[in-house]
Short mmCIF file of C-alpha atoms in Angstrom, two decimals:
data_model
loop_
_atom_site.label_atom_id
_atom_site.label_comp_id
_atom_site.label_asym_id
_atom_site.label_seq_id
_atom_site.Cartn_x
_atom_site.Cartn_y
_atom_site.Cartn_z
CA UNK A 1 -24.18 13.52 4.30
CA UNK A 2 -23.54 14.28 8.18
CA UNK A 3 -23.36 12.97 11.54
CA UNK A 4 -26.40 13.29 13.80
CA UNK A 5 -25.06 15.85 15.59
CA UNK A 6 -24.55 17.95 12.95
CA UNK A 7 -27.61 16.96 11.11
CA UNK A 8 -29.87 18.51 13.91
CA UNK A 9 -27.81 21.70 13.88
CA UNK A 10 -28.33 21.72 10.01
CA UNK A 11 -32.02 21.24 10.13
CA UNK A 12 -32.55 17.79 10.02
CA UNK A 13 -34.52 15.51 11.35
CA UNK A 14 -32.02 12.60 12.89
CA UNK A 15 -32.44 9.10 12.31
CA UNK A 16 -30.84 6.23 14.62
CA UNK A 17 -27.57 4.46 12.84
CA UNK A 18 -28.39 1.44 11.34
CA UNK A 19 -32.55 1.49 12.19
CA UNK A 20 -34.94 1.36 9.85
CA UNK A 21 -34.83 4.57 6.93
CA UNK A 22 -38.45 5.12 7.39
CA UNK A 23 -39.90 7.83 4.34
CA UNK A 24 -37.04 10.71 3.37
CA UNK A 25 -39.16 14.57 2.69
CA UNK A 26 -38.02 16.88 -0.27
CA UNK A 27 -34.71 18.56 0.04
CA UNK A 28 -33.24 15.44 1.88
CA UNK A 29 -30.13 14.01 0.17
CA UNK A 30 -29.84 10.83 -0.34
CA UNK A 31 -26.56 8.34 -1.93
CA UNK A 32 -27.94 6.44 -5.14
CA UNK A 33 -25.18 3.35 -5.45
CA UNK A 34 -24.62 0.38 -7.89
CA UNK A 35 -22.68 -2.45 -6.52
CA UNK A 36 -19.63 -3.87 -8.59
CA UNK A 37 -21.18 -6.58 -10.63
CA UNK A 38 -19.71 -10.07 -9.87
CA UNK A 39 -17.07 -8.32 -7.22
CA UNK A 40 -17.00 -6.49 -3.90
CA UNK A 41 -18.19 -3.09 -2.70
CA UNK A 42 -19.88 -0.16 -5.02
CA UNK A 43 -18.45 0.85 -8.21
CA UNK A 44 -21.04 3.94 -8.54
CA UNK A 45 -22.15 6.12 -5.96
CA UNK A 46 -24.11 9.66 -7.38
CA UNK A 47 -25.31 12.16 -4.48
CA UNK A 48 -29.18 13.24 -5.36
CA UNK A 49 -31.81 15.00 -3.44
CA UNK A 50 -35.35 13.66 -3.12
CA UNK A 51 -38.39 14.37 -5.08
CA UNK A 52 -40.90 12.96 -3.40
CA UNK A 53 -40.91 9.15 -1.54
CA UNK A 54 -43.77 7.13 -1.26
CA UNK A 55 -45.53 3.67 -0.96
CA UNK A 56 -45.24 3.81 -4.73
CA UNK A 57 -42.37 5.81 -5.95
CA UNK A 58 -38.98 6.94 -4.78
CA UNK A 59 -37.92 10.32 -7.26
CA UNK A 60 -35.20 11.95 -6.73
CA UNK A 61 -32.86 14.84 -8.55
CA UNK A 62 -29.32 14.47 -9.75
CA UNK A 63 -27.84 18.08 -10.26
CA UNK A 64 -25.42 18.92 -12.22
CA UNK A 65 -21.86 19.79 -11.32
CA UNK A 66 -22.71 16.95 -8.64
CA UNK A 67 -19.53 15.37 -7.35
CA UNK A 68 -20.06 11.53 -8.19
CA UNK A 69 -17.62 8.32 -8.77
CA UNK A 70 -17.96 6.18 -11.18
CA UNK A 71 -15.88 3.24 -12.69
CA UNK A 72 -12.67 3.49 -14.38
CA UNK A 73 -9.36 1.16 -15.77
CA UNK A 74 -6.40 1.78 -13.01
CA UNK A 75 -4.93 3.27 -15.16
CA UNK A 76 -7.10 5.97 -15.07
CA UNK A 77 -8.32 5.94 -18.89
CA UNK A 78 -12.47 5.78 -19.43
CA UNK A 79 -14.30 2.61 -19.98
CA UNK A 80 -16.24 3.83 -23.15
CA UNK A 81 -12.73 4.16 -24.93
CA UNK A 82 -11.85 0.68 -24.66
CA UNK A 83 -12.99 -1.95 -27.33
CA UNK A 84 -15.59 -3.73 -26.10
CA UNK A 85 -13.69 -7.03 -26.08
CA UNK A 86 -11.46 -6.36 -22.98
CA UNK A 87 -14.24 -3.44 -21.38
CA UNK A 88 -14.90 -6.05 -18.61
CA UNK A 89 -11.15 -7.48 -17.98
CA UNK A 90 -9.01 -5.24 -17.70
CA UNK A 91 -8.08 -4.37 -13.79
CA UNK A 92 -10.67 -2.07 -12.61
CA UNK A 93 -10.64 1.10 -9.72
CA UNK A 94 -13.21 4.12 -9.32
CA UNK A 95 -12.74 7.74 -9.72
CA UNK A 96 -14.46 10.64 -8.48
CA UNK A 97 -16.24 13.32 -11.26
CA UNK A 98 -18.60 15.72 -11.56
CA UNK A 99 -21.80 15.02 -13.95
CA UNK A 100 -21.59 17.05 -16.90
CA UNK A 101 -24.79 18.40 -19.05
CA UNK A 102 -28.07 18.52 -17.74
CA UNK A 103 -29.18 16.95 -14.39
CA UNK A 104 -31.63 14.51 -14.21
CA UNK A 105 -34.35 12.82 -12.75
CA UNK A 106 -34.37 9.30 -11.20
CA UNK A 107 -38.18 7.62 -10.81
CA UNK A 108 -38.06 3.92 -8.73
CA UNK A 109 -41.27 2.09 -8.10
CA UNK A 110 -40.03 -0.34 -5.13
CA UNK A 111 -39.58 -3.96 -6.43
CA UNK A 112 -39.39 -3.02 -10.16
CA UNK A 113 -36.00 -4.22 -11.65
CA UNK A 114 -35.39 -1.17 -13.32
CA UNK A 115 -35.55 2.66 -12.87
CA UNK A 116 -36.77 5.41 -15.56
CA UNK A 117 -34.87 8.55 -15.90
CA UNK A 118 -35.66 11.80 -17.56
CA UNK A 119 -33.15 13.94 -19.64
CA UNK A 120 -33.50 17.24 -20.95
CA UNK A 121 -31.82 19.69 -23.11
CA UNK A 122 -30.40 22.76 -23.11
CA UNK A 123 -33.29 25.27 -21.68
CA UNK A 124 -35.66 22.63 -20.06
CA UNK A 125 -36.08 20.75 -23.41
CA UNK A 126 -37.01 17.32 -22.86
CA UNK A 127 -35.32 14.31 -24.89
CA UNK A 128 -36.32 11.04 -23.31
CA UNK A 129 -36.80 9.04 -20.97
CA UNK A 130 -33.97 6.39 -20.24
CA UNK A 131 -35.31 2.53 -18.93
CA UNK A 132 -32.18 1.30 -16.85
CA UNK A 133 -32.23 -2.40 -16.11
CA UNK A 134 -31.51 -3.23 -12.51
CA UNK A 135 -32.18 -5.10 -9.81
CA UNK A 136 -34.41 -3.71 -7.63
CA UNK A 137 -33.05 -1.14 -5.38
CA UNK A 138 -32.11 -1.60 -1.37
CA UNK A 139 -33.18 1.20 0.80
CA UNK A 140 -31.11 2.13 3.88
CA UNK A 141 -31.05 5.17 5.50
CA UNK A 142 -28.47 6.77 3.92
CA UNK A 143 -30.16 5.73 0.40
CA UNK A 144 -30.50 3.05 -2.01
CA UNK A 145 -28.19 0.32 -3.57
CA UNK A 146 -28.68 -1.55 -7.00
CA UNK A 147 -26.74 -3.52 -9.43
CA UNK A 148 -26.68 -2.06 -13.16
CA UNK A 149 -27.50 -4.95 -15.53
CA UNK A 150 -26.46 -3.49 -18.51
CA UNK A 151 -29.38 -3.51 -20.82
CA UNK A 152 -31.34 -0.05 -21.42
CA UNK A 153 -34.22 0.93 -23.50
CA UNK A 154 -34.52 4.85 -24.95
CA UNK A 155 -37.84 6.06 -25.36
CA UNK A 156 -39.20 9.58 -26.66
CA UNK A 157 -41.87 12.46 -26.92
CA UNK A 158 -43.52 10.32 -29.65
CA UNK A 159 -43.90 7.08 -27.90
CA UNK A 160 -41.38 5.36 -30.53
CA UNK A 161 -38.50 3.44 -28.28
CA UNK A 162 -35.47 1.19 -29.05
CA UNK A 163 -33.07 -0.93 -27.55
CA UNK A 164 -29.92 -0.08 -26.02
CA UNK A 165 -26.55 -1.40 -25.13
CA UNK A 166 -27.57 -4.97 -25.74
CA UNK A 167 -23.76 -5.35 -27.29
CA UNK A 168 -22.71 -4.55 -23.42
CA UNK A 169 -24.94 -7.21 -22.15
CA UNK A 170 -23.94 -9.93 -24.42
CA UNK A 171 -20.19 -9.14 -23.54
CA UNK A 172 -21.24 -9.14 -19.92
CA UNK A 173 -22.70 -12.43 -19.65
CA UNK A 174 -19.40 -13.66 -22.13
CA UNK A 175 -16.99 -11.64 -18.97
CA UNK A 176 -18.87 -14.05 -16.31
CA UNK A 177 -20.84 -10.85 -15.28
CA UNK A 178 -24.47 -12.07 -15.70
CA UNK A 179 -24.89 -16.05 -15.26
CA UNK A 180 -27.65 -17.40 -17.89
CA UNK A 181 -30.29 -17.26 -15.65
CA UNK A 182 -29.54 -13.75 -14.50
CA UNK A 183 -29.68 -12.73 -18.43
CA UNK A 184 -32.82 -14.57 -18.95
CA UNK A 185 -34.45 -12.32 -15.60
CA UNK A 186 -32.77 -9.03 -17.03
CA UNK A 187 -34.81 -10.09 -20.53
CA UNK A 188 -37.42 -10.65 -19.14
CA UNK A 189 -37.72 -8.01 -16.78
CA UNK A 190 -36.50 -5.36 -20.42
CA UNK A 191 -39.77 -7.05 -21.85
CA UNK A 192 -42.04 -6.53 -19.32
CA UNK A 193 -40.82 -3.00 -19.21
CA UNK A 194 -40.93 -2.95 -22.73
CA UNK A 195 -45.06 -3.86 -22.55
CA UNK A 196 -45.44 -0.88 -20.04
CA UNK A 197 -44.22 1.46 -22.91
CA UNK A 198 -45.94 -0.19 -25.40
CA UNK A 199 -49.46 0.43 -22.94
CA UNK A 200 -47.83 4.37 -22.03
CA UNK A 201 -48.36 3.28 -18.10
CA UNK A 202 -46.87 5.26 -15.33
CA UNK A 203 -44.56 7.00 -15.42
CA UNK A 204 -44.46 8.11 -19.28
CA UNK A 205 -47.94 8.92 -19.23
CA UNK A 206 -47.36 11.52 -15.97
CA UNK A 207 -46.25 14.36 -16.31
CA UNK A 208 -42.74 14.40 -14.89
CA UNK A 209 -40.96 16.26 -18.29
CA UNK A 210 -42.81 19.42 -17.19
CA UNK A 211 -40.83 19.49 -13.42
CA UNK A 212 -38.36 21.67 -12.62
CA UNK A 213 -36.01 21.52 -9.57
CA UNK A 214 -36.41 23.79 -6.20
CA UNK A 215 -33.67 26.29 -6.99
CA UNK A 216 -33.24 26.81 -3.37
CA UNK A 217 -31.59 22.83 -3.18
CA UNK A 218 -27.85 23.21 -3.10
CA UNK A 219 -25.65 20.79 -4.71
CA UNK A 220 -25.90 17.56 -2.95
CA UNK A 221 -21.62 16.55 -1.63
CA UNK A 222 -20.30 13.49 -1.89
CA UNK A 223 -19.00 12.34 1.49
CA UNK A 224 -15.45 10.60 2.25
CA UNK A 225 -17.26 7.23 3.22
CA UNK A 226 -19.50 7.13 -0.01
CA UNK A 227 -18.98 3.45 -0.21
CA UNK A 228 -19.40 2.49 3.84
CA UNK A 229 -21.60 0.02 4.21
CA UNK A 230 -25.90 0.16 4.95
CA UNK A 231 -25.31 -0.41 8.86
CA UNK A 232 -22.74 2.50 9.46
CA UNK A 233 -24.67 5.63 8.64
CA UNK A 234 -25.65 9.35 9.74
CA UNK A 235 -29.37 11.23 8.94
CA UNK A 236 -29.79 12.11 5.87
CA UNK A 237 -29.19 16.34 5.08
CA UNK A 238 -31.33 18.81 4.81
CA UNK A 239 -32.05 20.95 2.40
CA UNK A 240 -32.57 24.68 3.94
CA UNK A 241 -35.30 26.98 2.18
CA UNK A 242 -35.53 29.63 4.52
#
């Protein structure tokens, strides 16, 4: 991310800080953030490159090796190594770490309480879609903000699918990260997503598995003020292709 002066110098389109974000163009670099569940600030931040931004869809590319922010325990240990019973009760912090493996294409429709991610294996062999249940994203000049809702769905090329992280969803409720009303709404959203999968509607029916990133796109940098408020921002950084 850059200041207005830097953005203009690098080919970016200056946007008024705090003003309407408008539409991003392919190659713009923005932040995709997740708020801390039942707490202040943000626990996840991923710099991404805009693929498409239309009234019906925001598509972004999370490139391999991108430096991201993710939660960890205060002693630096990984969340996945902790028994589920205490995973949401130990003190946490955030750490910077590169995104490993292949990149991820994220697709989000405005107002939908989920986003759909596409995963590939080496040599661009398509692996699966991943439905991430989350709060509808808030747009701001520097990116989008949401809140993860723990429950997920894996969808495979043969159109089979399965629930993921139901144990984490239940434990999050037990730990007070979701109240009963939120849990009901998340489960209802998950059932809506399952019906969409069953009917094989967009984006599953579309040709996104054949999509490939522009090789001229650089890997976005993680700004020092990645957790800044939405009202304080510079313009998106513009990728130069010539």
